[in-house]
XYZ file of C-alpha atoms in Angstrom:
569
model
C 121.213 -84.301 -50.993
C 123.498 -85.917 -48.420
C 122.666 -89.293 -46.991
C 122.231 -87.865 -43.467
C 119.776 -85.215 -44.677
C 117.823 -87.880 -46.557
C 117.531 -89.909 -43.360
C 116.229 -86.880 -41.454
C 113.655 -86.098 -44.140
C 112.545 -89.727 -44.141
C 112.024 -89.536 -40.360
C 110.040 -86.298 -40.549
C 107.971 -87.436 -43.529
C 107.786 -91.230 -43.315
C 105.452 -91.526 -46.313
C 107.719 -89.571 -48.643
C 109.352 -91.642 -51.312
C 107.048 -94.604 -50.738
C 103.745 -95.545 -52.319
C 100.933 -94.085 -50.145
C 98.832 -96.779 -48.445
C 95.210 -97.019 -49.484
C 93.091 -95.054 -46.998
C 90.430 -96.921 -44.988
C 87.368 -95.420 -43.278
C 87.845 -94.674 -39.601
C 85.415 -95.685 -36.850
C 82.527 -98.164 -36.834
C 81.050 -98.664 -40.279
C 77.315 -98.736 -40.888
C 75.936 -101.967 -42.293
C 73.724 -101.118 -45.334
C 71.087 -103.723 -44.429
C 70.832 -102.459 -40.835
C 70.695 -98.875 -42.073
C 67.785 -99.733 -44.373
C 65.927 -101.487 -41.515
C 66.384 -98.577 -39.116
C 65.387 -96.012 -41.726
C 62.230 -98.003 -42.510
C 61.348 -98.281 -38.804
C 61.749 -94.565 -38.167
C 59.889 -93.568 -41.313
C 58.878 -89.914 -41.187
C 59.447 -89.578 -37.452
C 61.649 -86.633 -36.439
C 65.281 -87.463 -35.688
C 65.293 -85.569 -32.392
C 67.846 -86.453 -29.726
C 65.178 -86.812 -27.041
C 63.459 -89.580 -29.052
C 66.471 -91.904 -28.884
C 64.941 -94.194 -26.238
C 61.663 -94.379 -28.157
C 63.557 -95.510 -31.247
C 65.517 -98.077 -29.256
C 62.121 -99.443 -28.184
C 61.065 -99.635 -31.844
C 64.057 -101.796 -32.672
C 63.656 -103.940 -29.552
C 59.937 -104.505 -30.203
C 60.541 -105.433 -33.830
C 63.594 -107.681 -33.536
C 63.371 -108.746 -29.826
C 66.942 -107.516 -29.448
C 69.221 -104.660 -30.550
C 72.323 -105.621 -32.507
C 75.535 -103.604 -32.689
C 74.757 -103.032 -36.364
C 71.382 -101.526 -35.490
C 72.987 -99.276 -32.864
C 75.505 -97.994 -35.406
C 72.774 -97.440 -37.982
C 70.586 -95.605 -35.461
C 73.500 -93.394 -34.438
C 74.150 -92.528 -38.079
C 70.468 -91.859 -38.779
C 70.155 -89.514 -35.772
C 73.545 -87.836 -36.345
C 74.814 -88.994 -32.945
C 78.063 -90.664 -32.006
C 77.991 -94.407 -31.545
C 79.153 -93.892 -27.956
C 76.111 -91.727 -27.136
C 73.702 -94.339 -28.446
C 75.576 -97.264 -26.898
C 75.821 -95.767 -23.416
C 72.114 -94.949 -23.408
C 71.014 -98.349 -24.731
C 73.140 -100.302 -22.244
C 71.924 -98.256 -19.275
C 68.361 -99.614 -19.471
C 67.542 -103.213 -18.544
C 64.817 -103.744 -21.144
C 67.119 -103.305 -24.123
C 68.782 -106.602 -25.061
C 72.047 -105.505 -26.659
C 73.738 -108.180 -28.762
C 77.383 -107.407 -29.419
C 79.294 -108.618 -32.456
C 79.942 -112.345 -32.304
C 77.348 -113.000 -29.591
C 74.371 -115.324 -30.206
C 70.953 -113.845 -30.829
C 68.458 -113.528 -27.994
C 65.817 -116.331 -28.086
C 62.547 -115.244 -29.709
C 60.558 -115.475 -26.461
C 61.505 -114.074 -23.065
C 59.826 -114.980 -19.782
C 60.500 -112.623 -16.894
C 59.888 -113.723 -13.313
C 59.636 -111.069 -10.619
C 62.130 -111.564 -7.785
C 61.221 -108.576 -5.612
C 60.155 -109.023 -2.008
C 56.474 -110.010 -2.197
C 57.002 -112.333 -5.154
C 60.049 -113.850 -3.435
C 57.992 -114.467 -0.288
C 55.323 -116.251 -2.318
C 57.572 -118.597 -4.285
C 59.104 -116.469 -7.025
C 62.603 -117.942 -6.692
C 61.358 -121.500 -6.956
C 59.207 -120.532 -9.936
C 62.211 -118.982 -11.663
C 64.390 -122.047 -11.173
C 61.737 -124.476 -12.378
C 60.950 -122.425 -15.453
C 64.631 -122.172 -16.332
C 64.883 -125.962 -16.298
C 61.606 -126.640 -18.136
C 61.154 -123.779 -20.606
C 62.916 -125.528 -23.472
C 64.640 -124.319 -26.621
C 63.833 -120.882 -27.989
C 62.735 -119.494 -24.621
C 64.804 -117.334 -22.300
C 63.840 -117.163 -18.614
C 65.277 -114.274 -16.608
C 64.648 -112.644 -13.261
C 63.083 -109.183 -13.172
C 62.745 -106.528 -10.478
C 59.290 -105.483 -9.275
C 56.750 -105.362 -12.117
C 54.010 -103.656 -10.092
C 51.762 -106.675 -9.596
C 52.563 -107.428 -5.954
C 48.883 -108.011 -5.144
C 48.849 -111.043 -7.488
C 52.283 -112.425 -6.579
C 54.151 -114.308 -7.790
C 54.055 -112.581 -11.156
C 55.632 -113.556 -14.464
C 55.621 -111.926 -17.872
C 55.458 -113.985 -21.067
C 56.407 -111.576 -23.829
C 54.112 -108.681 -22.915
C 51.458 -110.822 -21.229
C 51.473 -110.865 -17.443
C 50.569 -114.083 -15.650
C 49.185 -113.393 -12.172
C 49.483 -115.922 -9.332
C 51.953 -117.581 -11.665
C 52.687 -121.290 -11.618
C 54.978 -123.257 -13.897
C 52.027 -124.794 -15.718
C 50.247 -121.443 -16.244
C 53.368 -119.730 -17.552
C 54.358 -122.561 -19.882
C 50.780 -122.802 -21.154
C 50.834 -119.112 -22.058
C 54.178 -119.537 -23.792
C 53.037 -122.608 -25.729
C 49.782 -120.993 -26.860
C 51.572 -117.896 -28.129
C 49.585 -115.729 -25.717
C 52.292 -113.080 -25.445
C 50.283 -109.911 -26.055
C 49.099 -107.345 -23.528
C 45.637 -107.854 -22.033
C 43.794 -104.578 -21.436
C 41.229 -104.617 -18.585
C 37.862 -102.880 -18.656
C 37.998 -99.215 -17.650
C 35.981 -95.975 -17.690
C 36.375 -94.639 -21.226
C 35.959 -91.109 -22.573
C 32.199 -91.247 -23.217
C 31.408 -92.703 -19.791
C 33.666 -90.156 -18.114
C 31.987 -87.257 -19.943
C 28.547 -88.600 -18.979
C 29.642 -88.462 -15.329
C 30.596 -84.800 -15.526
C 34.131 -85.257 -16.708
C 36.132 -82.303 -18.097
C 33.563 -79.732 -16.875
C 36.064 -78.496 -14.318
C 38.726 -78.147 -17.019
C 36.276 -76.253 -19.234
C 35.420 -73.831 -16.412
C 39.106 -73.225 -15.797
C 39.920 -72.641 -19.470
C 36.958 -70.320 -19.951
C 37.891 -68.225 -16.926
C 34.700 -69.113 -15.032
C 36.973 -70.678 -12.402
C 39.952 -68.416 -11.640
C 43.340 -70.097 -11.263
C 43.755 -68.644 -7.811
C 40.505 -70.226 -6.604
C 41.646 -73.623 -7.843
C 45.056 -73.242 -6.210
C 43.383 -72.200 -2.975
C 41.334 -75.434 -3.021
C 44.526 -77.477 -3.287
C 46.167 -75.430 -0.531
C 43.146 -75.726 1.782
C 43.016 -79.482 1.261
C 46.757 -79.790 1.895
C 47.120 -82.110 -1.099
C 50.672 -83.409 -1.155
C 52.701 -85.248 -3.768
C 51.634 -88.895 -3.571
C 54.606 -90.345 -5.407
C 56.519 -90.419 -2.131
C 58.065 -87.012 -1.476
C 54.884 -85.404 -0.135
C 55.624 -81.865 -1.315
C 52.544 -79.564 -1.167
C 50.944 -79.614 -4.621
C 49.590 -76.062 -4.643
C 52.934 -74.636 -3.592
C 54.704 -76.567 -6.343
C 52.312 -75.256 -9.001
C 52.808 -71.688 -7.765
C 56.590 -72.108 -7.841
C 56.561 -73.207 -11.484
C 54.138 -70.427 -12.441
C 56.475 -67.915 -10.821
C 59.295 -68.784 -13.233
C 59.567 -67.053 -16.629
C 58.111 -69.042 -19.544
C 57.980 -71.054 -21.639
C 57.201 -73.850 -19.189
C 56.738 -77.603 -19.501
C 55.063 -80.376 -17.500
C 56.273 -83.920 -16.863
C 54.197 -86.707 -15.321
C 56.078 -89.246 -13.237
C 54.500 -92.617 -13.996
C 57.636 -94.621 -13.272
C 56.140 -96.521 -10.354
C 59.100 -98.806 -9.678
C 59.189 -98.966 -5.863
C 58.793 -102.650 -4.881
C 55.361 -103.117 -3.355
C 53.740 -100.187 -5.197
C 50.972 -100.556 -7.795
C 48.416 -97.821 -7.002
C 49.154 -95.733 -10.115
C 48.604 -98.769 -12.331
C 45.280 -99.360 -10.598
C 44.074 -95.818 -11.331
C 45.270 -95.851 -14.936
C 43.622 -99.205 -15.602
C 40.270 -98.230 -14.049
C 39.610 -94.477 -14.476
C 42.343 -92.918 -16.662
C 40.482 -89.724 -17.612
C 40.343 -88.550 -14.016
C 44.132 -88.489 -14.153
C 44.165 -86.907 -17.616
C 41.827 -84.124 -16.524
C 43.975 -83.391 -13.487
C 47.031 -83.349 -15.732
C 45.437 -80.892 -18.174
C 44.314 -78.702 -15.268
C 47.873 -78.577 -13.944
C 49.238 -77.786 -17.402
C 46.735 -74.958 -17.812
C 47.523 -73.448 -14.425
C 51.285 -73.295 -15.065
C 50.751 -72.491 -18.765
C 52.761 -75.481 -19.969
C 53.010 -75.718 -23.741
C 53.826 -79.452 -23.717
C 53.192 -82.347 -21.349
C 55.420 -85.433 -21.238
C 53.952 -88.574 -19.649
C 56.757 -90.896 -18.575
C 55.289 -94.353 -17.951
C 57.257 -97.389 -16.872
C 57.668 -100.066 -19.530
C 56.232 -102.692 -17.176
C 52.779 -101.137 -17.639
C 51.938 -101.938 -21.293
C 48.175 -102.094 -20.626
C 48.238 -98.631 -19.052
C 50.179 -97.350 -22.013
C 47.668 -98.742 -24.504
C 44.789 -97.238 -22.517
C 46.401 -93.800 -22.424
C 47.302 -93.839 -26.108
C 43.707 -94.777 -26.969
C 42.059 -92.227 -24.688
C 44.407 -89.316 -25.365
C 43.476 -89.600 -29.039
C 39.831 -88.952 -28.066
C 40.504 -85.695 -26.216
C 39.079 -82.561 -27.835
C 41.563 -80.232 -29.562
C 43.182 -77.419 -27.667
C 45.472 -77.356 -24.697
C 49.073 -78.533 -24.533
C 50.735 -81.047 -26.822
C 50.868 -84.428 -25.053
C 53.866 -86.721 -25.521
C 53.872 -90.351 -24.332
C 57.299 -91.710 -23.383
C 58.252 -95.215 -22.264
C 60.653 -96.059 -19.513
C 62.959 -98.981 -20.164
C 63.500 -100.794 -16.887
C 65.401 -98.359 -14.648
C 64.108 -97.774 -11.102
C 66.312 -94.714 -10.757
C 64.147 -92.879 -13.312
C 61.464 -92.523 -10.660
C 63.740 -89.841 -9.164
C 62.573 -86.595 -10.752
C 65.855 -85.360 -12.195
C 66.725 -88.824 -13.530
C 63.305 -88.879 -15.157
C 64.125 -85.597 -16.909
C 67.408 -86.992 -18.204
C 65.594 -90.052 -19.548
C 62.948 -87.870 -21.205
C 65.797 -86.122 -22.999
C 66.914 -89.483 -24.408
C 69.879 -89.986 -22.091
C 70.963 -92.266 -19.287
C 68.843 -91.725 -16.191
C 71.528 -90.173 -14.002
C 70.362 -87.868 -11.194
C 71.196 -84.194 -11.508
C 72.780 -82.142 -8.789
C 70.439 -79.660 -7.090
C 70.065 -76.699 -7.129
C 68.855 -75.665 -9.611
C 65.593 -77.518 -9.040
C 63.346 -78.803 -11.843
C 60.796 -76.048 -11.281
C 63.607 -73.627 -12.195
C 65.678 -75.569 -14.743
C 63.927 -78.762 -15.777
C 63.209 -80.539 -19.033
C 65.278 -79.104 -21.907
C 66.431 -76.411 -19.482
C 62.943 -74.950 -19.018
C 60.892 -74.540 -15.801
C 59.044 -77.842 -15.404
C 56.117 -78.990 -13.276
C 56.550 -82.632 -12.220
C 53.651 -84.510 -10.631
C 52.869 -88.113 -9.821
C 49.896 -89.838 -11.472
C 47.847 -90.285 -8.286
C 48.399 -86.678 -7.206
C 46.809 -85.480 -10.446
C 44.060 -88.104 -10.190
C 42.680 -86.410 -7.040
C 42.610 -82.823 -8.366
C 39.101 -82.981 -9.835
C 37.490 -84.500 -6.731
C 39.163 -82.065 -4.360
C 38.177 -78.971 -6.337
C 34.621 -80.115 -7.131
C 33.813 -81.555 -3.702
C 35.796 -79.048 -1.706
C 38.727 -79.105 0.663
C 36.428 -79.906 3.600
C 35.330 -83.126 1.882
C 38.955 -84.213 1.523
C 39.954 -83.213 5.040
C 36.826 -84.878 6.411
C 38.551 -88.222 5.893
C 41.312 -89.421 8.141
C 42.074 -91.128 11.415
C 44.346 -90.534 14.370
C 44.448 -86.751 13.797
C 45.432 -87.133 10.131
C 43.496 -85.780 7.163
C 42.644 -86.964 3.651
C 42.631 -90.277 1.842
C 45.540 -92.578 1.016
C 45.875 -95.265 -1.615
C 47.692 -98.095 0.157
C 49.228 -100.803 -2.033
C 48.972 -103.802 0.299
C 50.666 -107.118 -0.443
C 52.205 -110.051 1.369
C 50.616 -112.337 3.959
C 47.106 -110.869 4.028
C 43.898 -112.573 2.955
C 42.863 -109.914 0.424
C 45.821 -107.924 -0.941
C 45.289 -105.057 -3.364
C 44.931 -101.288 -3.646
C 43.088 -100.130 -0.534
C 41.619 -96.634 -0.415
C 41.588 -95.829 3.278
C 41.663 -92.808 5.597
C 45.063 -91.192 5.984
C 46.528 -92.153 9.339
C 45.071 -95.641 9.458
C 47.328 -98.033 11.379
C 48.694 -101.213 9.874
C 46.535 -103.266 12.236
C 43.414 -101.428 11.057
C 44.532 -101.822 7.459
C 44.924 -105.589 7.855
C 41.739 -106.230 9.812
C 39.318 -103.777 8.190
C 40.523 -103.555 4.604
C 42.352 -106.819 3.891
C 40.166 -109.417 5.606
C 42.834 -110.214 8.187
C 46.007 -112.249 7.845
C 46.197 -115.094 5.356
C 45.189 -118.474 6.746
C 47.905 -120.034 8.858
C 49.928 -116.824 9.143
C 50.608 -114.619 12.151
C 51.551 -110.977 11.783
C 55.309 -110.597 12.320
C 56.579 -107.426 10.581
C 55.694 -104.860 7.946
C 57.128 -102.399 5.487
C 55.143 -99.152 5.827
C 56.527 -97.442 2.726
C 57.918 -99.856 0.164
C 61.484 -101.041 -0.285
C 63.140 -97.892 1.046
C 60.652 -97.109 3.815
C 62.149 -99.372 6.490
C 60.767 -102.405 8.370
C 58.872 -102.390 11.668
C 57.878 -105.238 14.030
C 54.270 -106.305 14.552
C 54.167 -104.914 18.083
C 54.546 -101.405 16.574
C 51.180 -101.745 14.847
C 49.547 -98.597 16.231
C 51.535 -95.953 14.309
C 49.401 -93.822 11.959
C 50.510 -94.441 8.385
C 50.958 -90.972 6.927
C 53.514 -88.301 6.117
C 55.543 -87.253 9.132
C 54.445 -90.040 11.487
C 57.142 -92.650 10.816
C 60.340 -90.630 10.510
C 61.166 -90.765 14.225
C 61.275 -94.558 13.905
C 63.727 -94.410 10.985
C 60.992 -95.115 8.436
C 58.677 -93.187 6.111
C 55.453 -93.806 4.213
C 56.738 -92.872 0.756
C 54.266 -94.129 -1.839
C 52.268 -96.040 0.820
C 53.339 -99.500 -0.275
C 52.634 -101.771 2.702
C 54.109 -105.286 2.668
C 53.043 -107.669 5.434
C 55.392 -110.391 6.698
C 54.426 -113.357 8.874
C 56.174 -115.915 11.036
C 57.008 -117.780 7.810
C 59.273 -114.960 6.640
C 62.775 -113.949 7.674
C 63.095 -110.211 8.152
C 66.829 -110.616 7.689
C 66.310 -112.216 4.266
C 63.747 -109.559 3.388
C 66.296 -106.804 4.065
C 68.872 -108.645 1.945
C 66.389 -108.971 -0.919
C 65.797 -105.218 -0.795
C 69.511 -104.381 -0.650
C 70.185 -106.574 -3.693
C 67.435 -104.679 -5.478
C 69.100 -101.353 -4.689
C 72.494 -102.723 -5.699
C 71.105 -103.761 -9.071
C 69.191 -100.519 -9.606
C 71.920 -98.075 -8.560
C 72.766 -95.902 -11.551
C 76.448 -96.062 -10.607
C 77.064 -92.324 -10.807
C 78.159 -91.827 -7.188
C 80.524 -94.069 -5.249
C 78.650 -94.132 -1.899
C 75.589 -95.705 -3.540
C 77.342 -97.795 -6.207
C 79.929 -99.334 -3.881
C 77.879 -99.024 -0.690
C 74.925 -101.142 -1.820
C 77.265 -103.807 -3.198
C 79.323 -103.936 0.005
C 76.225 -103.945 2.189
C 74.719 -106.862 0.272
C 77.947 -108.858 0.702
C 78.118 -108.126 4.436
C 74.449 -109.013 4.902
C 75.007 -112.466 3.396
C 77.456 -113.404 6.168
C 76.161 -115.650 8.977
C 76.919 -112.968 11.558
C 76.340 -109.301 10.731
C 79.098 -106.814 11.564
C 76.794 -104.216 13.075
C 79.454 -101.532 13.520
C 80.697 -101.757 9.941
C 77.187 -101.901 8.502
C 76.238 -98.882 10.591
C 79.211 -96.866 9.308
C 78.457 -97.899 5.743
C 74.807 -96.916 6.101
C 75.739 -93.503 7.460
C 78.149 -92.864 4.598
C 75.468 -93.786 2.054
C 72.930 -91.476 3.713
C 75.332 -88.557 3.961
C 77.094 -88.690 0.606
C 74.798 -90.221 -2.027
C 73.550 -87.867 -4.733
C 69.890 -88.905 -4.676
C 67.278 -90.649 -2.586
C 68.132 -94.160 -3.795
C 71.473 -94.267 -1.997
C 70.268 -92.105 0.869
C 67.373 -94.461 1.721
C 68.762 -97.827 0.602
C 70.014 -98.668 4.082
C 66.683 -98.053 5.853
C 65.618 -101.737 5.849
C 69.092 -102.725 7.052
C 69.166 -100.291 9.953
C 65.589 -101.247 10.851
C 66.565 -104.899 11.241
C 69.543 -103.977 13.420
C 67.354 -101.750 15.619
C 64.119 -103.714 15.868
C 65.010 -107.353 15.114
C 68.248 -108.160 16.974
C 67.262 -111.825 17.201
C 67.681 -112.136 13.432
C 71.340 -111.122 13.302
C 72.368 -114.756 13.566
C 70.555 -117.538 11.645
C 69.234 -120.401 13.773
C 71.788 -122.860 12.417
C 74.640 -120.502 13.378
C 73.218 -119.939 16.849
C 73.024 -123.685 17.456
């Protein structure tokens, strides 16, 4: 063989003629100890893809963090790629991912709510003081709304919530080791049965009550989705039933809108009324399985449901409890479906709609907790009973989550169409001492902000849109002369910036840019207006489309707050 040919062969086959290097495994290797721990945690549970988030919770609950080794072991155990597990785990705020070489998370975490009502009532100061005084072995972090706006400021020590939190109360809970969930008293299964519970469901299942009669009751009462969208409930059930089976049902219990806590109230007081409504809905649409998606910030509600579901008589659909993991976007129905499938909560493009192609690609009925809670009362008492409530030409009842500068905040069951002035004076005992009504949010973080002199607008679906606002989930936050509406809008925009899923540029970049512009001493109204319009027109889902509502409300109704006092002087 000539020398030139030998050189060519050596180029084409570089390993030829040399000792072959010892092969090494490719990709991330699984640590045997981590693999044993993950296998023991999962036990005999099925290794289904949609259970990924549940298993991440298992690791987080056990070790107070999730190491890279545990992620690799979980991926191997579930026959998933490391990338799939990593991208899902890092999407959700409640999973503390510790990468290789990073220090472990301290054994105790204290979370301090920084959303609007808590911020108004001293949450930022509480956070700073706790960070300086908590000591070794304790991590203090800020958290978005935890659904306890009526007892603001709120803090969470482990899984124990401290209402009306002070530094001393929080540190006392941490020192005592009181980090477990406290479950309030509620109407249990036996008490609910004694009060006539599940008779309506039995009549429906036996055929004594035809499906059509029940649907007609919902139609006649004009019951609408009370999670915020307000879609007619009866029409939604009919739409799902009109699709070819099999069909599924998903319950949206991801009540993450700042200012909202009504669903938690109903779950922690009378959970079976919701469960019966849920089972009625599942029967009507012939759903084989029901998935209850409950936000992770509601551990007491979760314990109650797990306890009471176990007491239900056999028969009916299979019920699955699933935990959220700290992602506001999962309150959007298609994001919720993605999360139920064990993925990142990224909104889907529509159409197709969930009633056509929903969970696992099947037609899916999605309802909010409160919507289902009212089904029994409406059918048993009649549509006329429901429509007999209301004010200002509106009909029905509304569960208003009221917080802020009122004397008696809380969940207020009031006639639909009540005005904010009536809500404050008749249901909340008036304004808090020393405070004068200045402004209000009629529908939570994304529902806009209105001045006190617009206090005669009925609070209901369809009454606020012409003012650039909406009622949404009926979360009403009251501001006084002690509060800056400008700072309130900035707080809300920072919330949306943090909670944007990042999938679409108008929302991801728009909320970030808006928050930066809103921190300037003088607002560039023209630029902020253009940015708001782009977010409304081009965002995939309601988060980006509605994120600018508080901003545009301030520009329209509070021009005096464009410039801070110190800048004006």
